[in-house]
CSV table of C-alpha atoms in Angstrom, one decimal:
chain,number,residue,atom,x,y,z
A,676,MET,CA,-103.8,-50.3,151.2
A,677,THR,CA,-104.2,-49.6,147.4
A,678,GLY,CA,-106.4,-47.0,145.1
A,679,PRO,CA,-106.1,-43.5,145.0
A,680,VAL,CA,-105.8,-42.9,148.6
A,681,ALA,CA,-103.0,-45.0,149.1
A,682,ARG,CA,-101.5,-43.1,146.7
A,683,GLU,CA,-102.2,-39.6,147.7
A,684,ILE,CA,-100.8,-41.0,150.9
A,685,ILE,CA,-97.3,-42.0,149.5
A,686,GLY,CA,-97.2,-39.1,147.0
A,687,ARG,CA,-97.1,-36.8,150.2
A,688,MET,CA,-94.1,-36.7,152.8
A,689,SER,CA,-94.5,-35.1,156.1
A,690,GLY,CA,-94.4,-31.8,155.4
A,691,PRO,CA,-91.4,-29.8,153.2
A,692,HIS,CA,-88.2,-30.7,154.7
A,693,VAL,CA,-86.3,-26.9,155.7
A,694,ILE,CA,-82.9,-27.0,154.9
A,695,ARG,CA,-82.3,-23.4,156.9
A,696,GLY,CA,-85.0,-20.4,157.1
A,697,SER,CA,-86.7,-20.4,154.2
A,698,VAL,CA,-85.5,-22.1,152.2
A,699,VAL,CA,-86.7,-26.0,151.5
A,700,LEU,CA,-85.8,-29.1,149.9
A,701,PRO,CA,-87.8,-28.9,146.4
A,702,GLU,CA,-89.8,-31.9,145.9
A,703,ALA,CA,-89.4,-31.4,142.3
A,704,GLU,CA,-85.6,-31.3,142.2
A,705,LEU,CA,-85.7,-35.0,143.8
A,706,VAL,CA,-85.4,-38.4,142.8
A,707,TRP,CA,-85.8,-41.6,144.8
A,708,ARG,CA,-85.2,-45.3,144.4
A,709,PHE,CA,-86.3,-48.1,145.5
A,710,SER,CA,-84.2,-51.4,146.1
A,711,ARG,CA,-84.1,-54.3,148.3
A,712,SER,CA,-82.3,-53.8,151.7
A,713,SER,CA,-79.5,-56.8,152.3
A,714,GLY,CA,-79.2,-58.7,155.1
A,715,PRO,CA,-81.5,-61.0,157.2
A,716,GLY,CA,-85.2,-60.1,157.5
A,717,GLY,CA,-86.9,-63.5,156.2
A,718,GLN,CA,-89.3,-63.8,153.6
A,719,HIS,CA,-90.6,-60.4,153.7
A,720,VAL,CA,-87.2,-58.4,153.0
A,721,ASN,CA,-86.8,-60.7,149.7
A,722,THR,CA,-90.0,-58.9,148.2
A,723,SER,CA,-90.2,-55.7,149.3
A,724,ASP,CA,-88.2,-52.6,148.1
A,725,SER,CA,-88.1,-51.0,150.9
A,726,GLN,CA,-84.2,-49.4,151.0
A,727,VAL,CA,-84.6,-45.7,149.6
A,728,GLU,CA,-82.0,-43.7,147.5
A,729,LEU,CA,-82.2,-40.2,147.3
A,730,ARG,CA,-80.8,-37.9,144.5
A,731,PHE,CA,-80.8,-34.3,144.5
A,732,ASP,CA,-78.8,-32.2,141.7
A,733,LEU,CA,-76.9,-29.9,143.8
A,734,ALA,CA,-75.2,-28.3,140.5
A,735,GLY,CA,-77.9,-27.3,138.5
A,736,THR,CA,-80.5,-26.6,141.8
A,737,GLN,CA,-82.2,-22.9,141.3
A,738,ALA,CA,-83.9,-23.5,144.6
A,739,LEU,CA,-80.9,-22.6,147.0
A,740,PRO,CA,-79.6,-18.8,146.5
A,741,PRO,CA,-76.1,-18.8,144.6
A,742,VAL,CA,-73.6,-18.2,147.5
A,743,TRP,CA,-74.9,-21.1,149.4
A,744,LYS,CA,-75.3,-23.4,146.3
A,745,GLU,CA,-71.4,-22.1,145.8
A,746,ARG,CA,-70.2,-23.1,149.5
A,747,ALA,CA,-71.6,-26.7,149.0
A,748,LEU,CA,-70.5,-27.4,145.9
A,749,GLU,CA,-67.0,-27.2,147.3
A,750,ARG,CA,-68.2,-28.1,151.2
A,751,LEU,CA,-69.4,-31.9,149.3
A,752,ALA,CA,-67.0,-32.1,147.0
A,753,GLY,CA,-66.0,-35.6,148.1
A,754,ARG,CA,-69.7,-36.8,148.2
A,755,LEU,CA,-71.1,-35.2,144.4
A,756,VAL,CA,-70.9,-37.5,141.7
A,757,ASP,CA,-71.3,-35.2,138.8
A,758,GLY,CA,-72.6,-33.1,141.0
A,759,VAL,CA,-75.7,-35.5,142.3
A,760,LEU,CA,-75.4,-35.3,145.7
A,761,SER,CA,-76.8,-38.9,146.6
A,762,VAL,CA,-78.3,-40.7,150.6
A,763,ARG,CA,-79.3,-43.9,151.0
A,764,ALA,CA,-81.2,-45.0,154.0
A,765,SER,CA,-82.1,-48.9,154.7
A,766,GLU,CA,-82.4,-48.7,159.1
A,767,HIS,CA,-86.5,-49.2,158.7
A,768,ARG,CA,-88.1,-52.4,157.3
A,769,SER,CA,-90.7,-49.7,156.4
A,770,GLN,CA,-90.1,-47.8,153.1
A,771,TRP,CA,-91.6,-44.9,154.4
A,772,ARG,CA,-89.6,-44.9,157.5
A,773,ASN,CA,-86.4,-44.9,155.2
A,774,ARG,CA,-87.9,-42.5,152.1
A,775,GLU,CA,-88.7,-39.8,156.0
A,776,THR,CA,-85.2,-40.5,157.2
A,777,ALA,CA,-84.0,-40.0,153.9
A,778,ALA,CA,-85.1,-36.3,153.3
A,779,VAL,CA,-83.8,-35.9,156.8
A,780,ARG,CA,-80.6,-36.9,156.4
A,781,LEU,CA,-80.3,-35.0,153.2
A,782,ALA,CA,-81.6,-31.7,154.5
A,783,SER,CA,-79.2,-31.8,157.2
A,784,LEU,CA,-76.4,-32.4,155.0
A,785,LEU,CA,-76.5,-29.2,152.8
A,786,ALA,CA,-78.1,-27.3,156.0
A,787,GLU,CA,-74.0,-28.0,157.2
A,788,ALA,CA,-72.9,-27.6,154.0
A,789,THR,CA,-73.9,-24.3,153.3
A,790,ALA,CA,-74.0,-22.8,156.6
A,791,PRO,CA,-71.6,-19.8,157.2
A,792,PRO,CA,-68.3,-20.3,158.1
A,793,PRO,CA,-67.7,-19.7,161.9
A,794,LYS,CA,-66.4,-15.7,162.3
A,795,PRO,CA,-62.1,-15.8,162.8
A,796,ARG,CA,-61.7,-16.2,166.7
A,797,ARG,CA,-59.7,-12.8,168.2
A,798,LYS,CA,-56.8,-13.0,170.3
A,799,SER,CA,-57.4,-12.2,173.6
A,800,ARG,CA,-55.1,-10.2,175.4
A,801,ILE,CA,-54.2,-11.1,179.2
A,802,PRO,CA,-54.4,-8.5,181.4
A,803,ARG,CA,-51.3,-6.8,182.7
A,804,GLY,CA,-52.5,-7.4,186.6
A,805,ILE,CA,-53.0,-10.9,186.0
A,806,ASN,CA,-49.2,-11.1,184.7
A,807,GLU,CA,-47.8,-9.0,187.7
A,808,ARG,CA,-49.8,-11.1,190.2
A,809,ARG,CA,-48.5,-14.2,188.7
A,810,LEU,CA,-45.2,-13.5,188.4
A,811,ARG,CA,-45.0,-12.1,192.1
A,812,GLU,CA,-46.4,-14.8,193.6
A,813,LYS,CA,-44.4,-17.2,191.6
A,814,LYS,CA,-41.7,-15.2,193.2
A,815,GLN,CA,-43.1,-15.6,196.7
A,816,ARG,CA,-43.4,-19.3,196.3
A,817,GLY,CA,-39.8,-19.3,195.6
A,818,GLU,CA,-38.6,-17.3,198.5
A,819,THR,CA,-40.4,-19.9,200.7
A,820,LYS,CA,-39.1,-22.7,199.1
A,821,ARG,CA,-35.4,-20.7,199.0
A,822,GLY,CA,-35.7,-20.5,202.7
A,823,ARG,CA,-36.3,-24.5,203.1
A,824,SER,CA,-32.6,-25.1,202.5
A,825,GLY,CA,-30.9,-26.7,205.8
A,826,ARG,CA,-27.7,-24.0,205.3
A,827,ASP,CA,-29.3,-21.9,209.0
A,828,TRP,CA,-29.9,-25.1,210.7
A,829,GLY,CA,-27.8,-26.6,213.4
């Protein structure tokens, strides 16, 4: 498929990739790079650039709220190179499907990195009645066992 129709289809992804809520990955800030996939695949793999590398400038983006951006920069610090987040996909033979995979992977990475921290756990108190019942049952069990000793037998 070539010509203006093909370019239109390739230029358009399957909808905006939502990070969370109304925040989406801005298509204008995504940098795509294509290269040949490694591994077996015969003659086709040697001629088609099906591996996809997707880059997103996390440090320079204006698409994320400042709090989310700060959180993501902190949590993804080990994956960033000069503030740029990079995701690679080469599982599929089709470049199109690898593009989809890379975009979804990037969106889920950002969603996880920008998620609010979990609420701190509050220690729960054990009700006094439960503790007293446990001690009572323990005492009863001890009495039962003490009654089994062979002192009074025989």
